[in-house]
Amino acid sequence: MRSIWNGAISFGLVSIPIKVVNATESHAVSFRQVHTEDNGRIRYRKVCELEDREVDQAEIGKAYEAADGEMIPITEDDLSHLPLPSARTIDIVAFVPADRIDPLQMDTAYYLAAAGASAAKPYTLLREALKRSNKVAVAKFALRGRERLGMLRVVGDVIVMHGLLWPDEVRAPEGVAPDVDVTVRDKELDLADALMDTLGEVDLDDLHDEYREALEEVIAAKAAGEAPPEAPAAATGGKVLDLMAALEKSVREARESRGAGEPGEDAEVRTLPRGRSTPKETGGKKSTASAAAKKAPAKKTAAARKSTSKSAEPSGKRGATKSTAKKAATGKKTTAKKTASRKRPA
């Protein structure tokens, strides 16, 4: 990979020669502007307003426009003498926990490569120190004509630097949050939890740019003189009138798409502690029907118990009668034997 910046990491009195390499790349499909009648390229030409003629790159310089419109020329020599210690140095100013960095500040990422064998030891020292401390380094550096803020962290065996926006470049989210009072019920939160559990996690490596792929298919079809592929039917969206119904449907569809079996196999609706439902929440008819449905099994159970008790009663009496008769018969036989023994002559 080609380096875009050469310099050094300043780590206290330690200097680590490094090369900066872009860590990301764009795969977006780009278009050219053309004349629709003949497909001729539309190009932008750089024209001097005073002379009304096109100028080439060698004639173009930099200038700062003052409030009154005056142009103040700034040369490359002027820029080279800026009193910036970070002109060719990534100057580490602090080490902080990673959660101190607001993701809103994150910008372009760069790989930092050790420049030569002599840089391997201090580079490895900084890398291992960052690993063991579980911290990130906050640094200043100059790139593309301005000083920037950066964050150094470890990815595998490489030190990565993320460009950071300055804190005053992040806008406050004033007026973004809803300005109306909204009440979220526990049941809605339960269903939202169930939906999140059902969707589960995802391997980010499995995600891809479907829009770009579809666009490439259209370009390939047009290049081959074929009709572009048909667009799939768009999902009909609209205003959600019943949030509970939408959540329940989402949970059901998520389970079906994940191949889940019975509800609760992959996710369970966990009921949060809540008070007794009011008639307004449950609805009069639904509440009455539900109460009747609950009472019906209770009556049936009571009747079943009564029937069982009745059917068991004769069986018990018959068993007791047989036992009493048997005892009486045994008693008569014993009495007869005793009487016979008394009448027998001596």
GROMACS .gro file of C-alpha atoms in nm:
model
  346
    1MET     CA    1   0.000   0.000   0.000
    2ARG     CA    2   0.126   0.346  -0.091
    3SER     CA    3   0.199   0.585   0.196
    4ILE     CA    4   0.038   0.928   0.189
    5TRP     CA    5   0.244   1.088   0.468
    6ASN     CA    6   0.585   1.024   0.622
    7GLY     CA    7   0.688   1.144   0.964
    8ALA     CA    8   0.729   1.023   1.319
    9ILE     CA    9   0.529   0.949   1.633
   10SER     CA   10   0.650   1.157   1.925
   11PHE     CA   11   0.610   0.950   2.242
   12GLY     CA   12   0.771   1.156   2.518
   13LEU     CA   13   1.143   1.153   2.427
   14VAL     CA   14   1.090   0.852   2.199
   15SER     CA   15   1.057   0.916   1.827
   16ILE     CA   16   0.913   0.644   1.604
   17PRO     CA   17   0.958   0.690   1.227
   18ILE     CA   18   0.634   0.587   1.055
   19LYS     CA   19   0.450   0.588   0.725
   20VAL     CA   20   0.079   0.670   0.706
   21VAL     CA   21  -0.139   0.452   0.481
   22ASN     CA   22  -0.511   0.486   0.413
   23ALA     CA   23  -0.695   0.215   0.607
   24THR     CA   24  -1.022   0.246   0.412
   25GLU     CA   25  -1.129   0.277   0.050
   26SER     CA   26  -1.450   0.366  -0.125
   27HIS     CA   27  -1.621   0.121  -0.360
   28ALA     CA   28  -1.894   0.363  -0.461
   29VAL     CA   29  -1.986   0.370  -0.829
   30SER     CA   30  -1.904   0.711  -0.975
   31PHE     CA   31  -2.060   0.878  -1.279
   32ARG     CA   32  -1.945   1.135  -1.530
   33GLN     CA   33  -2.153   1.427  -1.645
   34VAL     CA   34  -2.231   1.403  -2.017
   35HIS     CA   35  -2.422   1.588  -2.283
   36THR     CA   36  -2.748   1.391  -2.319
   37GLU     CA   37  -2.768   1.447  -2.695
   38ASP     CA   38  -2.431   1.295  -2.790
   39ASN     CA   39  -2.279   1.162  -2.463
   40GLY     CA   40  -1.996   1.415  -2.483
   41ARG     CA   41  -1.809   1.469  -2.156
   42ILE     CA   42  -1.895   1.781  -1.959
   43ARG     CA   43  -1.576   1.923  -1.808
   44TYR     CA   44  -1.505   2.207  -1.571
   45ARG     CA   45  -1.255   2.459  -1.691
   46LYS     CA   46  -1.059   2.694  -1.461
   47VAL     CA   47  -1.097   3.046  -1.591
   48CYS     CA   48  -0.944   3.370  -1.458
   49GLU     CA   49  -1.225   3.617  -1.402
   50LEU     CA   50  -1.005   3.922  -1.475
   51GLU     CA   51  -0.856   3.798  -1.802
   52ASP     CA   52  -1.151   3.577  -1.901
   53ARG     CA   53  -0.922   3.297  -2.013
   54GLU     CA   54  -0.854   2.940  -1.908
   55VAL     CA   55  -0.545   2.884  -1.693
   56ASP     CA   56  -0.349   2.565  -1.622
   57GLN     CA   57  -0.257   2.420  -1.283
   58ALA     CA   58   0.090   2.576  -1.280
   59GLU     CA   59  -0.065   2.924  -1.276
   60ILE     CA   60  -0.298   2.853  -0.981
   61GLY     CA   61  -0.203   2.946  -0.625
   62LYS     CA   62  -0.370   3.007  -0.286
   63ALA     CA   63  -0.516   3.322  -0.138
   64TYR     CA   64  -0.732   3.416   0.160
   65GLU     CA   65  -1.037   3.631   0.087
   66ALA     CA   66  -1.074   3.909   0.343
   67ALA     CA   67  -1.409   4.046   0.455
   68ASP     CA   68  -1.385   4.334   0.205
   69GLY     CA   69  -1.316   4.096  -0.084
   70GLU     CA   70  -0.941   4.160  -0.099
   71MET     CA   71  -0.735   3.849  -0.190
   72ILE     CA   72  -0.432   3.793   0.034
   73PRO     CA   73  -0.184   3.559  -0.141
   74ILE     CA   74  -0.046   3.268   0.065
   75THR     CA   75   0.251   3.083  -0.081
   76GLU     CA   76   0.382   2.735  -0.007
   77ASP     CA   77   0.685   2.902   0.151
   78ASP     CA   78   0.454   3.086   0.392
   79LEU     CA   79   0.290   2.756   0.490
   80SER     CA   80   0.622   2.578   0.537
   81HIS     CA   81   0.722   2.827   0.808
   82LEU     CA   82   0.412   2.776   1.021
   83PRO     CA   83   0.513   2.730   1.389
   84LEU     CA   84   0.352   2.385   1.412
   85PRO     CA   85   0.535   2.112   1.604
   86SER     CA   86   0.296   1.865   1.439
   87ALA     CA   87   0.404   1.953   1.084
   88ARG     CA   88   0.584   1.618   1.040
   89THR     CA   89   0.511   1.464   1.378
   90ILE     CA   90   0.219   1.280   1.532
   91ASP     CA   91   0.252   1.434   1.875
   92ILE     CA   92   0.088   1.223   2.149
   93VAL     CA   93  -0.055   1.456   2.415
   94ALA     CA   94  -0.247   1.214   2.641
   95PHE     CA   95  -0.361   0.858   2.705
   96VAL     CA   96  -0.730   0.814   2.791
   97PRO     CA   97  -0.988   0.533   2.817
   98ALA     CA   98  -1.148   0.456   2.480
   99ASP     CA   99  -1.497   0.545   2.604
  100ARG     CA  100  -1.380   0.904   2.655
  101ILE     CA  101  -1.382   0.949   2.277
  102ASP     CA  102  -1.725   1.039   2.140
  103PRO     CA  103  -1.798   0.833   1.825
  104LEU     CA  104  -1.937   1.152   1.670
  105GLN     CA  105  -1.578   1.276   1.645
  106MET     CA  106  -1.453   0.972   1.450
  107ASP     CA  107  -1.325   1.045   1.101
  108THR     CA  108  -1.094   0.880   0.846
  109ALA     CA  109  -0.878   0.587   0.961
  110TYR     CA  110  -0.510   0.536   0.878
  111TYR     CA  111  -0.265   0.250   0.931
  112LEU     CA  112   0.067   0.354   1.086
  113ALA     CA  113   0.355   0.143   0.959
  114ALA     CA  114   0.703   0.135   1.108
  115ALA     CA  115   0.947   0.303   0.868
  116GLY     CA  116   1.250   0.073   0.864
  117ALA     CA  117   1.405  -0.184   1.095
  118SER     CA  118   1.519   0.076   1.348
  119ALA     CA  119   1.156   0.177   1.410
  120ALA     CA  120   1.039  -0.178   1.486
  121LYS     CA  121   1.139  -0.177   1.855
  122PRO     CA  122   0.984   0.156   1.961
  123TYR     CA  123   0.679   0.084   1.742
  124THR     CA  124   0.626  -0.251   1.917
  125LEU     CA  125   0.683  -0.087   2.257
  126LEU     CA  126   0.405   0.168   2.197
  127ARG     CA  127   0.173  -0.098   2.058
  128GLU     CA  128   0.215  -0.329   2.357
  129ALA     CA  129   0.186  -0.039   2.603
  130LEU     CA  130  -0.147   0.060   2.447
  131LYS     CA  131  -0.268  -0.302   2.466
  132ARG     CA  132  -0.175  -0.347   2.831
  133SER     CA  133  -0.320  -0.014   2.943
  134ASN     CA  134  -0.653  -0.063   2.758
  135LYS     CA  135  -0.626   0.303   2.663
  136VAL     CA  136  -0.599   0.502   2.343
  137ALA     CA  137  -0.355   0.782   2.263
  138VAL     CA  138  -0.479   1.129   2.176
  139ALA     CA  139  -0.247   1.308   1.937
  140LYS     CA  140  -0.209   1.614   1.714
  141PHE     CA  141  -0.085   1.595   1.356
  142ALA     CA  142  -0.084   1.810   1.042
  143LEU     CA  143  -0.222   1.667   0.719
  144ARG     CA  144  -0.335   1.830   0.396
  145GLY     CA  145  -0.266   2.182   0.509
  146ARG     CA  146  -0.419   2.185   0.855
  147GLU     CA  147  -0.360   2.059   1.205
  148ARG     CA  148  -0.586   1.778   1.309
  149LEU     CA  149  -0.672   1.573   1.616
  150GLY     CA  150  -0.616   1.197   1.615
  151MET     CA  151  -0.668   0.884   1.822
  152LEU     CA  152  -0.423   0.594   1.818
  153ARG     CA  153  -0.539   0.242   1.901
  154VAL     CA  154  -0.426  -0.114   1.832
  155VAL     CA  155  -0.591  -0.345   1.576
  156GLY     CA  156  -0.422  -0.684   1.569
  157ASP     CA  157  -0.049  -0.611   1.542
  158VAL     CA  158  -0.092  -0.267   1.386
  159ILE     CA  159  -0.133   0.081   1.532
  160VAL     CA  160  -0.429   0.259   1.373
  161MET     CA  161  -0.487   0.632   1.382
  162HIS     CA  162  -0.838   0.774   1.351
  163GLY     CA  163  -0.870   1.135   1.253
  164LEU     CA  164  -1.094   1.314   1.502
  165LEU     CA  165  -1.306   1.622   1.460
  166TRP     CA  166  -1.224   1.901   1.700
  167PRO     CA  167  -1.483   1.919   1.980
  168ASP     CA  168  -1.616   2.252   1.850
  169GLU     CA  169  -1.680   2.091   1.509
  170VAL     CA  170  -1.946   1.861   1.654
  171ARG     CA  171  -2.282   2.034   1.654
  172ALA     CA  172  -2.507   2.019   1.961
  173PRO     CA  173  -2.825   1.815   1.895
  174GLU     CA  174  -3.056   2.101   1.983
  175GLY     CA  175  -3.408   2.066   1.846
  176VAL     CA  176  -3.345   1.713   1.717
  177ALA     CA  177  -3.519   1.507   1.987
  178PRO     CA  178  -3.901   1.484   1.985
  179ASP     CA  179  -4.053   1.791   2.148
  180VAL     CA  180  -4.371   1.614   2.261
  181ASP     CA  181  -4.433   1.407   2.572
  182VAL     CA  182  -4.456   1.036   2.485
  183THR     CA  183  -4.546   0.753   2.722
  184VAL     CA  184  -4.399   0.412   2.643
  185ARG     CA  185  -4.586   0.123   2.807
  186ASP     CA  186  -4.411  -0.173   2.967
  187LYS     CA  187  -4.573  -0.415   2.721
  188GLU     CA  188  -4.428  -0.219   2.429
  189LEU     CA  189  -4.083  -0.236   2.587
  190ASP     CA  190  -4.128  -0.611   2.640
  191LEU     CA  191  -4.206  -0.661   2.271
  192ALA     CA  192  -3.915  -0.438   2.169
  193ASP     CA  193  -3.684  -0.651   2.386
  194ALA     CA  194  -3.823  -0.968   2.227
  195LEU     CA  195  -3.767  -0.826   1.879
  196MET     CA  196  -3.405  -0.734   1.960
  197ASP     CA  197  -3.343  -1.081   2.107
  198THR     CA  198  -3.495  -1.249   1.800
  199LEU     CA  199  -3.289  -1.046   1.552
  200GLY     CA  200  -2.985  -1.125   1.764
  201GLU     CA  201  -2.634  -1.035   1.647
  202VAL     CA  202  -2.478  -1.025   1.301
  203ASP     CA  203  -2.132  -1.084   1.159
  204LEU     CA  204  -2.038  -0.750   1.005
  205ASP     CA  205  -1.834  -0.934   0.740
  206ASP     CA  206  -2.161  -1.075   0.603
  207LEU     CA  207  -2.300  -0.729   0.530
  208HIS     CA  208  -2.251  -0.581   0.183
  209ASP     CA  209  -2.360  -0.287  -0.030
  210GLU     CA  210  -2.672  -0.413  -0.208
  211TYR     CA  211  -2.733  -0.078  -0.374
  212ARG     CA  212  -2.390  -0.085  -0.540
  213GLU     CA  213  -2.442  -0.445  -0.657
  214ALA     CA  214  -2.780  -0.357  -0.808
  215LEU     CA  215  -2.627  -0.052  -0.977
  216GLU     CA  216  -2.350  -0.266  -1.127
  217GLU     CA  217  -2.613  -0.506  -1.265
  218VAL     CA  218  -2.792  -0.216  -1.432
  219ILE     CA  219  -2.464  -0.091  -1.586
  220ALA     CA  220  -2.371  -0.440  -1.708
  221ALA     CA  221  -2.716  -0.489  -1.866
  222LYS     CA  222  -2.702  -0.149  -2.039
  223ALA     CA  223  -2.350  -0.220  -2.168
  224ALA     CA  224  -2.470  -0.551  -2.314
  225GLY     CA  225  -2.769  -0.385  -2.476
  226GLU     CA  226  -3.014  -0.565  -2.251
  227ALA     CA  227  -3.306  -0.436  -2.049
  228PRO     CA  228  -3.213  -0.355  -1.689
  229PRO     CA  229  -3.345  -0.596  -1.425
  230GLU     CA  230  -3.689  -0.535  -1.282
  231ALA     CA  231  -3.701  -0.358  -0.949
  232PRO     CA  232  -3.859  -0.559  -0.665
  233ALA     CA  233  -4.193  -0.446  -0.532
  234ALA     CA  234  -4.140  -0.166  -0.285
  235ALA     CA  235  -4.256  -0.229   0.069
  236THR     CA  236  -4.565  -0.029   0.145
  237GLY     CA  237  -4.480   0.194   0.435
  238GLY     CA  238  -4.694   0.444   0.612
  239LYS     CA  239  -4.791   0.590   0.941
  240VAL     CA  240  -4.791   0.334   1.224
  241LEU     CA  241  -5.134   0.354   1.380
  242ASP     CA  242  -5.099   0.058   1.617
  243LEU     CA  243  -4.749   0.032   1.765
  244MET     CA  244  -4.830  -0.288   1.956
  245ALA     CA  245  -4.956  -0.461   1.641
  246ALA     CA  246  -4.648  -0.349   1.449
  247LEU     CA  247  -4.415  -0.481   1.722
  248GLU     CA  248  -4.598  -0.814   1.745
  249LYS     CA  249  -4.587  -0.856   1.366
  250SER     CA  250  -4.218  -0.767   1.361
  251VAL     CA  251  -4.138  -1.028   1.627
  252ARG     CA  252  -4.341  -1.291   1.439
  253GLU     CA  253  -4.175  -1.218   1.104
  254ALA     CA  254  -3.829  -1.209   1.262
  255ARG     CA  255  -3.887  -1.554   1.415
  256GLU     CA  256  -4.010  -1.692   1.084
  257SER     CA  257  -3.713  -1.550   0.893
  258ARG     CA  258  -3.472  -1.697   1.148
  259GLY     CA  259  -3.641  -2.037   1.129
  260ALA     CA  260  -3.753  -2.029   1.491
  261GLY     CA  261  -4.010  -2.280   1.611
  262GLU     CA  262  -4.253  -2.209   1.887
  263PRO     CA  263  -4.269  -1.853   2.019
  264GLY     CA  264  -4.013  -1.807   2.291
  265GLU     CA  265  -3.774  -2.064   2.145
  266ASP     CA  266  -3.528  -1.794   2.043
  267ALA     CA  267  -3.674  -1.500   2.230
  268GLU     CA  268  -3.912  -1.458   2.517
  269VAL     CA  269  -4.138  -1.168   2.597
  270ARG     CA  270  -4.028  -1.073   2.945
  271THR     CA  271  -4.304  -0.900   3.133
  272LEU     CA  272  -4.190  -0.610   3.345
  273PRO     CA  273  -4.357  -0.543   3.682
  274ARG     CA  274  -4.673  -0.341   3.628
  275GLY     CA  275  -4.995  -0.250   3.804
  276ARG     CA  276  -5.344  -0.396   3.750
  277SER     CA  277  -5.492  -0.324   3.408
  278THR     CA  278  -5.771  -0.073   3.398
  279PRO     CA  279  -6.094  -0.125   3.202
  280LYS     CA  280  -5.977   0.150   2.967
  281GLU     CA  281  -5.667  -0.049   2.875
  282THR     CA  282  -5.833  -0.389   2.831
  283GLY     CA  283  -6.169  -0.284   2.689
  284GLY     CA  284  -6.508  -0.373   2.844
  285LYS     CA  285  -6.616  -0.661   2.614
  286LYS     CA  286  -6.275  -0.817   2.597
  287SER     CA  287  -6.239  -0.798   2.974
  288THR     CA  288  -6.585  -0.956   3.033
  289ALA     CA  289  -6.519  -1.234   2.785
  290SER     CA  290  -6.182  -1.299   2.939
  291ALA     CA  291  -6.336  -1.315   3.287
  292ALA     CA  292  -6.607  -1.553   3.164
  293ALA     CA  293  -6.345  -1.773   3.002
  294LYS     CA  294  -6.158  -1.786   3.329
  295LYS     CA  295  -6.473  -1.869   3.533
  296ALA     CA  296  -6.589  -2.147   3.296
  297PRO     CA  297  -6.294  -2.378   3.359
  298ALA     CA  298  -6.332  -2.317   3.732
  299LYS     CA  299  -6.699  -2.432   3.725
  300LYS     CA  300  -6.608  -2.733   3.517
  301THR     CA  301  -6.336  -2.827   3.759
  302ALA     CA  302  -6.569  -2.795   4.057
  303ALA     CA  303  -6.830  -3.011   3.880
  304ALA     CA  304  -6.567  -3.268   3.797
  305ARG     CA  305  -6.457  -3.283   4.159
  306LYS     CA  306  -6.817  -3.324   4.276
  307SER     CA  307  -6.879  -3.601   4.021
  308THR     CA  308  -6.561  -3.777   4.128
  309SER     CA  309  -6.662  -3.748   4.491
  310LYS     CA  310  -7.005  -3.902   4.420
  311SER     CA  311  -6.868  -4.185   4.212
  312ALA     CA  312  -6.608  -4.262   4.477
  313GLU     CA  313  -6.863  -4.267   4.765
  314PRO     CA  314  -7.053  -4.594   4.675
  315SER     CA  315  -6.728  -4.770   4.611
  316GLY     CA  316  -6.611  -4.678   4.960
  317LYS     CA  317  -6.938  -4.790   5.121
  318ARG     CA  318  -6.934  -5.124   4.937
  319GLY     CA  319  -6.577  -5.179   5.052
  320ALA     CA  320  -6.671  -5.099   5.415
  321THR     CA  321  -6.983  -5.331   5.406
  322LYS     CA  322  -6.784  -5.625   5.274
  323SER     CA  323  -6.522  -5.574   5.542
  324THR     CA  324  -6.788  -5.558   5.821
  325ALA     CA  325  -6.970  -5.871   5.696
  326LYS     CA  326  -6.644  -6.062   5.685
  327LYS     CA  327  -6.565  -5.964   6.043
  328ALA     CA  328  -6.918  -6.064   6.159
  329ALA     CA  329  -6.891  -6.406   5.992
  330THR     CA  330  -6.556  -6.467   6.156
  331GLY     CA  331  -6.700  -6.371   6.495
  332LYS     CA  332  -6.997  -6.616   6.457
  333LYS     CA  333  -6.765  -6.905   6.369
  334THR     CA  334  -6.553  -6.837   6.677
  335THR     CA  335  -6.858  -6.825   6.909
  336ALA     CA  336  -6.992  -7.153   6.767
  337LYS     CA  337  -6.659  -7.329   6.827
  338LYS     CA  338  -6.651  -7.208   7.188
  339THR     CA  339  -7.010  -7.329   7.255
  340ALA     CA  340  -6.938  -7.671   7.104
  341SER     CA  341  -6.631  -7.713   7.321
  342ARG     CA  342  -6.836  -7.643   7.638
  343LYS     CA  343  -7.107  -7.906   7.554
  344ARG     CA  344  -6.852  -8.183   7.479
  345PRO     CA  345  -6.850  -8.444   7.770
  346ALA     CA  346  -6.543  -8.458   7.989
   0.00000   0.00000   0.00000
